[in-house]
Amino acid sequence: MRSQNSPCIFAIDLGTSGPKIALVAIDGEVLASEVEDTPLLLLPNGGAEQRPDDWWTAITKAAQRLMARRVVPVESIAAISCTSQYSSTVAVGRDGKPLMNAINWMDTRGARYIHDITGGFLRIQGYGLGKLLTWIRLTGGAPAQSGKDSLAHILYIKNELPKVYQETHKFLEPKDYINLCLTGEYAASFDSINLHWLTDNRDIANIHYEDRLLAMTGVKRAKLPDLYASTDIIGTLQPAAAADLGLVAGVPVVAGTSDAQSAAIGSGAVKDYETHLYLGTSSWISCFVPFKRTDLFHNMASLPSAIPGRYYVANEQECAAVCLAFLRDNMVYPDDALSNQARPADAYQRFDRVVAQVPAGSDRLIFTPWLYGERTPIEDRSVRGGFFNLSLKTKREYMIRAVFEGVAYNARWLLGCVERFCKRRLDNIHMIGGGARSEVWCQIYADILNRTIRQVKDSRQANTRGAGLVGSVALGQITFNDIAARVEIEKDFHPNAAHRQIYDELFAEFLNIYKRNKTIYARLNRIV
């Protein structure tokens, strides 16, 4: 066991697939962790929900297992810091209890209500010009037409579940709901509220709810939590929650941050323009920047970050490593009447071995990873995935490598948009997330992006490491400037020049597949 004099942070990372609970040393070392799964409920007409009670049950199970390992004395836990999935909404009553399932970031049912509040004369990309200019000037962006932002969730509840809306005391992001469970306090951080599109972000030192935006959307200020910096202490751990987690009551609870922000911090890429690529269920390419800017055509903006006084480039590729889960569960090892073998626990490692033996380009087979629509670099909820250029000669191993490559093609598309947004070439990209553990995939990314990929050590722990480091800053133990030196790089992957020609050619066709088929997708997947 560590010394009583070695404080650590109790980090909660609530992802879509479930929570990870970790003990993180003040310097960012992840000492131990436990995970639990939670279900995602996919509903008709674009619905996606989760049960908040499932979150808390999973958190407490993982926490109790972690603390039972006695990695550190319980008294050495100096703070609790939470990070979570983003752009999801929990409606809670005055008793702090959820009034319905949480609406997940994949949910598009509120799209029609976003169209209602953003429309007008002289439309640009579906937005009325006057309203669009107001949103961009004040916030840096505008509500996504796809209906996947938190604001769309609130408007869906207001219009289709009016009783729930009336009874809602506060609408909270998942991270802020978990903090409520811990402290009894209703609070949000400046970054976790971003996709409500209700704050004036022009002065990074004075972010606040804006009356004009509240009036434009019809959302009541009283139903929104007060705002704090990610490093503010919002309260202390209450006795009931402490008993559930196996901790001591009274531990300070940090406001914390969303997963995109904790990932950036946990990647070690914390200086302006230092770039990280997250490869998990979804994906993004992001960096901190010293300016407020908007790219409406590629659904990107620089928004307030978890580092006080800084903006970050906000974007998201909807489906990334989840494409491998889809491949595993529905094509290679399905649980159906045709299956003749159990799904192996090392399926992803088997994929890596197979992919390493397949030539770059997969015999010109292209996979498009748009399995649940897309958010950036194009916002299109109708687009869908598929294999293009299949032939009778196509073997299964070529299809597997094509999935690895297709996810990376989409990242190359996004990288080009991020570089134009930042007005500079971005290289030495820190790669994190579960997918970054695959050396084969890291090399494919290096080859397709034509950039050096830096595989961060313990890449799957980037979010919990980031949450822990935010907690360390909150306690005054370190500063954000100290973080880069505390995050180790496992290995660098450099582009293979021999693969340049084939990947340039196939990437051009990847873009053509979208351009030539987007109207077909729109017709096939229109919501009736």
XYZ file of C-alpha atoms in Angstrom:
528
model
C 0.000 0.000 0.000
C 1.125 3.572 -0.658
C 2.049 5.861 2.184
C -0.625 7.810 4.026
C 1.318 10.893 2.907
C 0.768 10.158 -0.807
C -2.570 11.715 -1.751
C -4.435 10.531 -4.838
C -7.552 11.378 -6.835
C -10.609 9.127 -7.076
C -11.508 9.460 -10.774
C -14.843 8.532 -12.341
C -14.980 8.186 -16.132
C -18.549 7.548 -17.295
C -18.473 6.445 -20.927
C -21.343 5.320 -23.115
C -20.469 1.666 -22.592
C -20.130 2.109 -18.832
C -17.982 3.671 -16.095
C -14.321 3.233 -15.309
C -13.275 4.020 -11.750
C -9.605 4.724 -11.089
C -7.168 5.813 -8.447
C -4.845 8.426 -9.934
C -1.689 9.692 -8.255
C -1.128 13.438 -8.038
C 1.404 13.198 -10.885
C -1.125 11.483 -13.188
C -0.062 7.843 -12.768
C -3.114 5.558 -12.882
C -2.578 3.232 -9.947
C -5.535 0.899 -10.486
C -8.931 0.844 -12.127
C -12.138 -1.156 -12.460
C -14.835 -1.084 -15.156
C -18.517 -1.956 -15.426
C -20.861 -2.123 -18.407
C -24.111 -0.228 -18.853
C -26.653 -0.797 -21.632
C -27.524 1.636 -24.422
C -31.180 1.611 -25.457
C -31.695 2.304 -29.180
C -35.277 3.328 -29.932
C -37.344 3.999 -33.071
C -37.079 7.320 -34.952
C -33.533 8.071 -33.831
C -33.939 7.548 -30.092
C -30.984 6.602 -27.882
C -31.291 6.482 -24.086
C -29.620 5.191 -20.942
C -30.880 4.683 -17.397
C -29.156 6.968 -14.849
C -29.772 4.376 -12.145
C -27.695 1.954 -14.217
C -24.859 4.486 -14.178
C -24.859 4.850 -10.409
C -25.210 1.101 -9.804
C -22.280 0.396 -12.122
C -20.177 3.156 -10.532
C -20.733 1.802 -7.035
C -19.988 -1.804 -8.055
C -16.721 -0.818 -9.721
C -15.781 1.500 -6.841
C -16.364 -1.151 -4.214
C -14.213 -3.654 -6.100
C -11.491 -1.055 -6.522
C -11.409 -0.047 -2.877
C -11.519 -3.697 -1.772
C -8.142 -4.128 -3.502
C -6.611 -1.782 -0.893
C -4.263 -0.186 -3.429
C -4.193 2.946 -1.258
C -5.566 3.738 2.198
C -9.035 5.234 1.861
C -7.823 8.229 3.896
C -5.327 9.125 1.156
C -8.066 10.051 -1.332
C -7.789 13.822 -1.475
C -10.500 14.621 -4.028
C -13.042 13.135 -6.428
C -12.990 14.204 -10.069
C -15.527 13.068 -12.655
C -15.495 13.041 -16.444
C -18.210 11.666 -18.690
C -19.777 11.285 -22.085
C -20.867 14.602 -23.488
C -24.000 16.089 -25.048
C -26.373 13.833 -23.119
C -29.222 15.030 -20.935
C -30.660 14.009 -17.559
C -33.897 15.665 -16.424
C -34.045 15.640 -12.612
C -36.773 16.747 -10.221
C -36.430 18.795 -7.066
C -35.586 15.621 -5.149
C -32.571 15.091 -7.406
C -34.066 11.945 -8.941
C -34.240 11.375 -12.725
C -37.704 11.903 -14.177
C -36.987 9.730 -17.232
C -34.137 7.933 -18.982
C -31.134 10.039 -19.924
C -31.137 11.088 -23.578
C -27.865 9.951 -25.129
C -25.591 11.938 -27.450
C -26.657 9.726 -30.372
C -30.325 10.732 -30.053
C -31.750 12.757 -32.971
C -35.418 13.048 -31.988
C -35.098 16.749 -31.189
C -33.933 17.709 -34.698
C -37.312 19.097 -35.790
C -37.370 21.488 -32.836
C -33.873 22.761 -33.629
C -35.120 23.501 -37.142
C -38.033 25.433 -35.620
C -35.863 27.737 -33.508
C -32.996 28.205 -35.982
C -34.973 28.839 -39.175
C -35.742 32.157 -40.812
C -35.240 34.172 -43.949
C -32.038 34.047 -46.003
C -31.110 30.568 -44.848
C -27.511 29.351 -44.736
C -26.990 25.625 -44.100
C -30.562 25.505 -42.770
C -30.152 28.475 -40.398
C -31.901 31.816 -40.627
C -29.162 34.388 -41.193
C -30.056 36.698 -38.295
C -30.281 33.886 -35.751
C -27.130 32.257 -37.061
C -25.105 35.447 -36.680
C -26.372 35.900 -33.126
C -25.385 32.377 -32.106
C -21.984 32.494 -33.737
C -21.135 35.913 -32.316
C -22.120 34.957 -28.772
C -21.273 31.261 -28.489
C -18.845 30.510 -31.319
C -21.188 27.996 -32.953
C -24.841 27.071 -33.338
C -27.136 24.146 -32.442
C -26.485 21.171 -34.734
C -29.246 20.497 -37.240
C -28.891 16.758 -36.518
C -30.613 17.176 -33.146
C -27.780 15.496 -31.240
C -26.911 18.464 -29.015
C -28.153 18.831 -25.444
C -30.366 21.746 -26.449
C -32.239 19.482 -28.880
C -32.830 16.971 -26.086
C -34.343 19.658 -23.874
C -36.587 20.899 -26.677
C -37.702 17.334 -27.413
C -38.730 16.930 -23.775
C -40.429 20.335 -23.730
C -42.500 19.611 -26.823
C -43.222 15.908 -26.567
C -43.019 15.261 -22.826
C -44.414 18.518 -21.406
C -45.180 17.046 -17.977
C -41.545 15.965 -17.596
C -40.380 19.408 -18.691
C -42.694 21.107 -16.202
C -41.491 18.886 -13.338
C -37.793 19.208 -14.240
C -35.836 21.189 -11.683
C -32.555 21.038 -13.635
C -31.298 19.587 -16.909
C -27.851 18.082 -16.327
C -25.067 16.529 -18.372
C -24.060 13.014 -17.156
C -20.933 14.320 -15.404
C -22.996 16.947 -13.616
C -25.640 14.380 -12.658
C -22.984 12.155 -11.082
C -21.668 15.183 -9.178
C -25.211 15.728 -7.921
C -25.271 12.137 -6.671
C -21.944 12.745 -4.909
C -22.614 16.162 -3.347
C -26.298 17.050 -3.614
C -25.238 20.169 -5.566
C -26.601 21.231 -8.970
C -23.597 22.469 -10.946
C -22.103 22.462 -14.427
C -18.694 23.430 -15.766
C -18.196 26.052 -18.463
C -17.251 23.313 -20.931
C -19.955 20.780 -20.043
C -22.657 23.359 -20.866
C -21.230 24.184 -24.321
C -23.690 22.205 -26.431
C -26.684 23.838 -24.809
C -25.694 26.887 -26.908
C -27.014 29.221 -24.215
C -23.834 30.889 -22.936
C -22.016 34.044 -24.022
C -18.470 32.799 -24.664
C -16.940 35.968 -26.112
C -15.004 36.773 -22.941
C -13.339 33.530 -21.892
C -13.000 34.935 -18.359
C -16.700 35.777 -18.068
C -18.818 32.943 -19.484
C -22.487 33.258 -18.541
C -25.998 32.356 -19.646
C -27.235 34.894 -22.192
C -30.804 36.208 -22.004
C -31.082 36.596 -25.793
C -30.265 32.926 -26.342
C -32.654 31.808 -23.629
C -35.397 33.841 -25.306
C -34.572 32.421 -28.759
C -34.811 28.832 -27.499
C -37.596 29.172 -24.934
C -35.519 27.393 -22.270
C -35.918 28.758 -18.747
C -32.762 29.804 -16.922
C -34.164 28.360 -13.706
C -33.964 24.873 -15.217
C -30.203 25.134 -15.800
C -27.402 24.584 -13.246
C -25.018 27.302 -12.071
C -21.642 27.413 -13.823
C -18.136 26.740 -12.476
C -14.600 26.223 -13.745
C -13.569 22.579 -14.121
C -11.096 23.009 -11.246
C -13.576 24.531 -8.776
C -14.570 22.544 -5.684
C -18.377 22.349 -5.867
C -19.029 20.459 -2.636
C -18.057 17.466 -0.536
C -18.931 13.776 -0.665
C -22.161 13.136 1.216
C -22.434 10.237 3.708
C -24.881 8.116 1.680
C -22.776 8.347 -1.466
C -19.609 7.677 0.548
C -21.144 4.474 1.902
C -22.116 3.365 -1.624
C -18.592 3.945 -2.927
C -16.608 2.685 0.058
C -15.097 6.114 0.707
C -14.963 8.595 3.591
C -17.572 11.359 3.681
C -16.365 14.929 3.330
C -13.888 14.402 0.470
C -13.831 17.480 -1.832
C -15.578 16.984 -5.190
C -14.179 18.837 -8.204
C -16.498 20.219 -10.896
C -14.625 18.109 -13.461
C -15.005 18.080 -17.215
C -16.423 16.237 -20.220
C -14.689 13.296 -21.862
C -13.285 15.231 -24.819
C -11.611 17.619 -22.392
C -10.265 15.033 -19.967
C -8.936 13.053 -22.937
C -7.045 16.115 -24.197
C -5.498 16.675 -20.785
C -4.751 12.978 -20.296
C -3.043 12.842 -23.707
C -0.419 15.347 -22.558
C -1.113 17.600 -25.578
C -2.029 20.665 -23.524
C -0.202 23.515 -25.271
C -1.852 25.525 -28.046
C -2.010 23.540 -31.317
C -0.601 20.356 -29.766
C -2.995 17.795 -31.203
C -4.539 14.591 -29.941
C -6.652 11.962 -31.695
C -9.090 9.976 -29.593
C -10.012 6.541 -30.965
C -12.773 4.996 -28.918
C -16.455 4.321 -29.591
C -16.423 7.670 -31.374
C -13.397 9.724 -32.387
C -12.161 13.278 -32.624
C -9.068 15.264 -33.564
C -8.667 18.294 -31.328
C -6.288 20.800 -29.795
C -6.350 23.841 -27.542
C -6.321 27.155 -29.391
C -5.997 30.836 -28.371
C -9.005 32.043 -30.367
C -12.783 31.819 -30.787
C -13.706 30.745 -34.331
C -16.454 28.865 -36.195
C -16.524 26.582 -39.251
C -20.230 26.182 -39.899
C -19.721 24.126 -43.057
C -17.851 21.376 -41.189
C -19.734 21.627 -37.874
C -16.670 22.767 -35.909
C -16.025 25.589 -33.464
C -13.587 26.629 -30.783
C -15.423 26.511 -27.458
C -14.531 27.075 -23.796
C -12.250 24.328 -22.503
C -11.503 22.661 -19.204
C -8.316 24.732 -18.938
C -9.434 28.136 -17.636
C -8.842 30.926 -20.128
C -8.448 28.591 -23.119
C -10.587 27.420 -26.049
C -10.436 24.024 -27.780
C -11.456 22.817 -31.236
C -14.711 20.888 -30.859
C -15.561 18.132 -33.356
C -16.547 14.477 -33.337
C -16.528 11.549 -35.750
C -19.594 9.570 -34.711
C -18.444 5.955 -35.213
C -14.840 4.793 -34.896
C -13.746 1.770 -32.837
C -17.408 0.822 -32.495
C -17.126 -0.227 -36.165
C -14.863 -3.065 -35.006
C -17.442 -4.078 -32.406
C -20.055 -4.080 -35.178
C -17.777 -6.216 -37.336
C -17.083 -8.621 -34.481
C -20.665 -9.009 -33.269
C -22.598 -8.955 -36.538
C -20.277 -10.377 -39.179
C -17.349 -12.395 -37.802
C -18.676 -13.810 -34.518
C -22.467 -13.290 -34.553
C -24.651 -14.888 -31.917
C -27.227 -16.409 -34.236
C -28.404 -19.713 -35.696
C -25.549 -19.734 -38.213
C -22.802 -19.348 -35.624
C -20.726 -22.406 -34.832
C -18.290 -20.947 -32.305
C -18.284 -18.783 -29.220
C -17.057 -15.205 -29.536
C -13.389 -15.257 -28.406
C -12.242 -12.851 -25.727
C -9.225 -11.903 -27.846
C -11.189 -11.069 -31.015
C -9.559 -7.653 -31.432
C -6.068 -9.117 -31.067
C -6.986 -11.656 -33.753
C -8.121 -8.808 -35.985
C -4.733 -7.134 -35.509
C -2.856 -10.281 -36.547
C -5.012 -10.750 -39.639
C -4.827 -7.082 -40.674
C -1.029 -7.053 -40.413
C -0.885 -9.684 -43.191
C -3.140 -7.815 -45.651
C -1.580 -5.348 -48.112
C -2.282 -1.643 -47.662
C -5.465 -0.657 -49.483
C -7.237 -3.992 -48.927
C -7.264 -4.752 -52.668
C -9.036 -1.389 -53.229
C -11.929 -2.311 -50.940
C -13.320 0.743 -49.117
C -15.389 0.736 -45.924
C -17.363 3.825 -44.911
C -17.806 4.069 -41.108
C -21.021 6.096 -41.007
C -23.030 3.527 -39.045
C -25.033 6.085 -37.056
C -24.948 9.153 -39.249
C -22.095 11.628 -38.955
C -21.419 14.800 -36.982
C -18.096 16.066 -38.379
C -16.555 16.820 -40.805
C -20.062 16.756 -42.301
C -23.278 16.871 -40.314
C -25.541 14.268 -41.884
C -27.791 12.061 -39.805
C -28.957 10.111 -42.903
C -25.586 8.846 -44.160
C -24.809 5.153 -43.546
C -21.845 2.821 -43.728
C -20.963 0.054 -46.114
C -18.347 -1.813 -48.150
C -17.609 -0.548 -51.656
C -15.891 -2.458 -54.458
C -16.591 -5.975 -53.183
C -15.888 -8.789 -55.644
C -16.008 -12.572 -55.710
C -12.317 -12.503 -54.834
C -12.814 -10.477 -51.646
C -11.742 -12.389 -48.548
C -12.806 -11.790 -44.985
C -9.378 -10.528 -43.927
C -9.581 -7.809 -46.577
C -12.929 -6.696 -45.159
C -11.446 -6.509 -41.669
C -8.509 -4.353 -42.791
C -10.886 -2.183 -44.820
C -12.755 -1.344 -41.598
C -9.507 -0.246 -39.930
C -8.684 1.872 -42.977
C -12.178 3.326 -43.446
C -12.240 4.744 -39.919
C -8.836 6.330 -40.609
C -9.992 7.764 -43.981
C -12.725 9.629 -42.134
C -10.121 10.912 -39.658
C -8.019 12.192 -42.595
C -11.078 14.068 -43.857
C -11.520 15.576 -40.411
C -7.811 16.391 -40.010
C -7.857 18.481 -43.168
C -10.745 20.521 -41.776
C -9.037 20.959 -38.386
C -5.808 22.120 -40.043
C -7.667 24.697 -42.138
C -9.479 25.794 -38.980
C -6.143 26.258 -37.171
C -4.410 27.617 -40.297
C -1.406 25.328 -39.845
C -0.170 21.783 -40.355
C -0.675 19.602 -37.295
C 1.812 16.784 -36.741
C 3.104 14.555 -33.945
C -0.469 13.657 -33.065
C -0.943 12.076 -29.633
C -3.224 9.042 -30.045
C -5.347 7.801 -27.153
C -8.389 5.642 -26.472
C -8.928 1.886 -26.635
C -8.207 1.750 -30.367
C -4.791 3.318 -29.828
C -3.603 0.130 -28.128
C -3.466 -1.499 -31.571
C -0.043 -0.912 -33.105
C -1.411 -2.024 -36.478
C -4.113 0.656 -36.317
C -1.624 3.325 -35.178
C 0.524 2.564 -38.237
C -2.513 2.661 -40.548
C -3.389 6.090 -39.142
C 0.188 7.304 -39.651
C 0.123 6.087 -43.258
C -3.327 7.427 -44.163
C -2.964 10.786 -42.368
C 0.679 11.123 -43.493
C 1.509 12.329 -39.997
C 3.594 10.988 -37.114
C 1.351 9.241 -34.607
C 2.523 9.253 -30.987
C 0.973 6.336 -29.105
C 0.405 7.527 -25.545
C 1.341 5.040 -22.836
C -1.718 3.499 -21.178
C -3.774 5.107 -23.930
C -7.002 3.605 -22.660
C -6.518 5.437 -19.357
C -6.325 8.919 -20.936
C -9.750 9.989 -19.663
C -9.215 8.816 -16.096
C -5.685 10.237 -16.124
C -7.107 13.553 -17.359
C -9.788 13.562 -14.671
C -7.149 12.852 -12.047
C -4.907 15.650 -13.326
C -7.830 18.107 -13.231
C -8.286 17.075 -9.608
C -4.579 17.629 -8.912
C -4.774 21.130 -10.381
C -7.888 21.831 -8.318
C -5.979 20.914 -5.160
C -3.042 23.130 -6.150
C -0.662 20.183 -6.387
C 0.313 20.863 -10.024
C -0.471 23.337 -12.816
C -1.696 22.598 -16.335
C 1.767 23.563 -17.604
C 3.226 20.634 -15.644
C 1.119 18.000 -17.384
C 3.062 17.414 -20.630
C 6.096 16.160 -18.701
C 3.919 13.718 -16.756
C 2.447 11.851 -19.759
C 4.676 9.214 -21.382
C 4.775 8.251 -25.066
C 4.922 4.496 -25.687
C 5.959 4.545 -29.357
C 6.102 6.793 -32.414
C 4.691 5.618 -35.762
C 5.981 7.334 -38.895
C 4.256 7.310 -42.309
C 5.366 4.557 -44.682
C 6.142 6.297 -47.980
C 5.480 3.089 -49.905
C 1.782 3.361 -48.990
C 1.358 7.011 -49.937
C 0.058 6.500 -53.494
C -2.569 3.849 -52.728
C -3.929 5.713 -49.726
C -4.088 9.044 -51.552
C -6.040 7.372 -54.353
C -8.457 5.528 -52.072
C -9.024 8.557 -49.854
C -10.108 10.559 -52.912
C -12.592 7.813 -53.756
C -13.766 7.705 -50.121
C -14.799 11.349 -50.480
C -16.441 10.599 -53.825
C -18.522 7.836 -52.262
C -20.104 10.359 -49.915
C -20.569 13.103 -52.505
C -22.180 10.804 -55.080
C -24.406 8.884 -52.669
C -25.553 11.405 -50.045
C -28.895 12.001 -51.773
C -29.527 8.250 -51.880
C -28.809 8.012 -48.141
C -31.199 10.896 -47.523
C -34.011 9.139 -49.388
C -33.398 5.744 -47.806
C -33.145 7.037 -44.252
C -35.665 9.841 -44.135
C -37.686 9.916 -40.930
C -41.363 9.471 -41.786
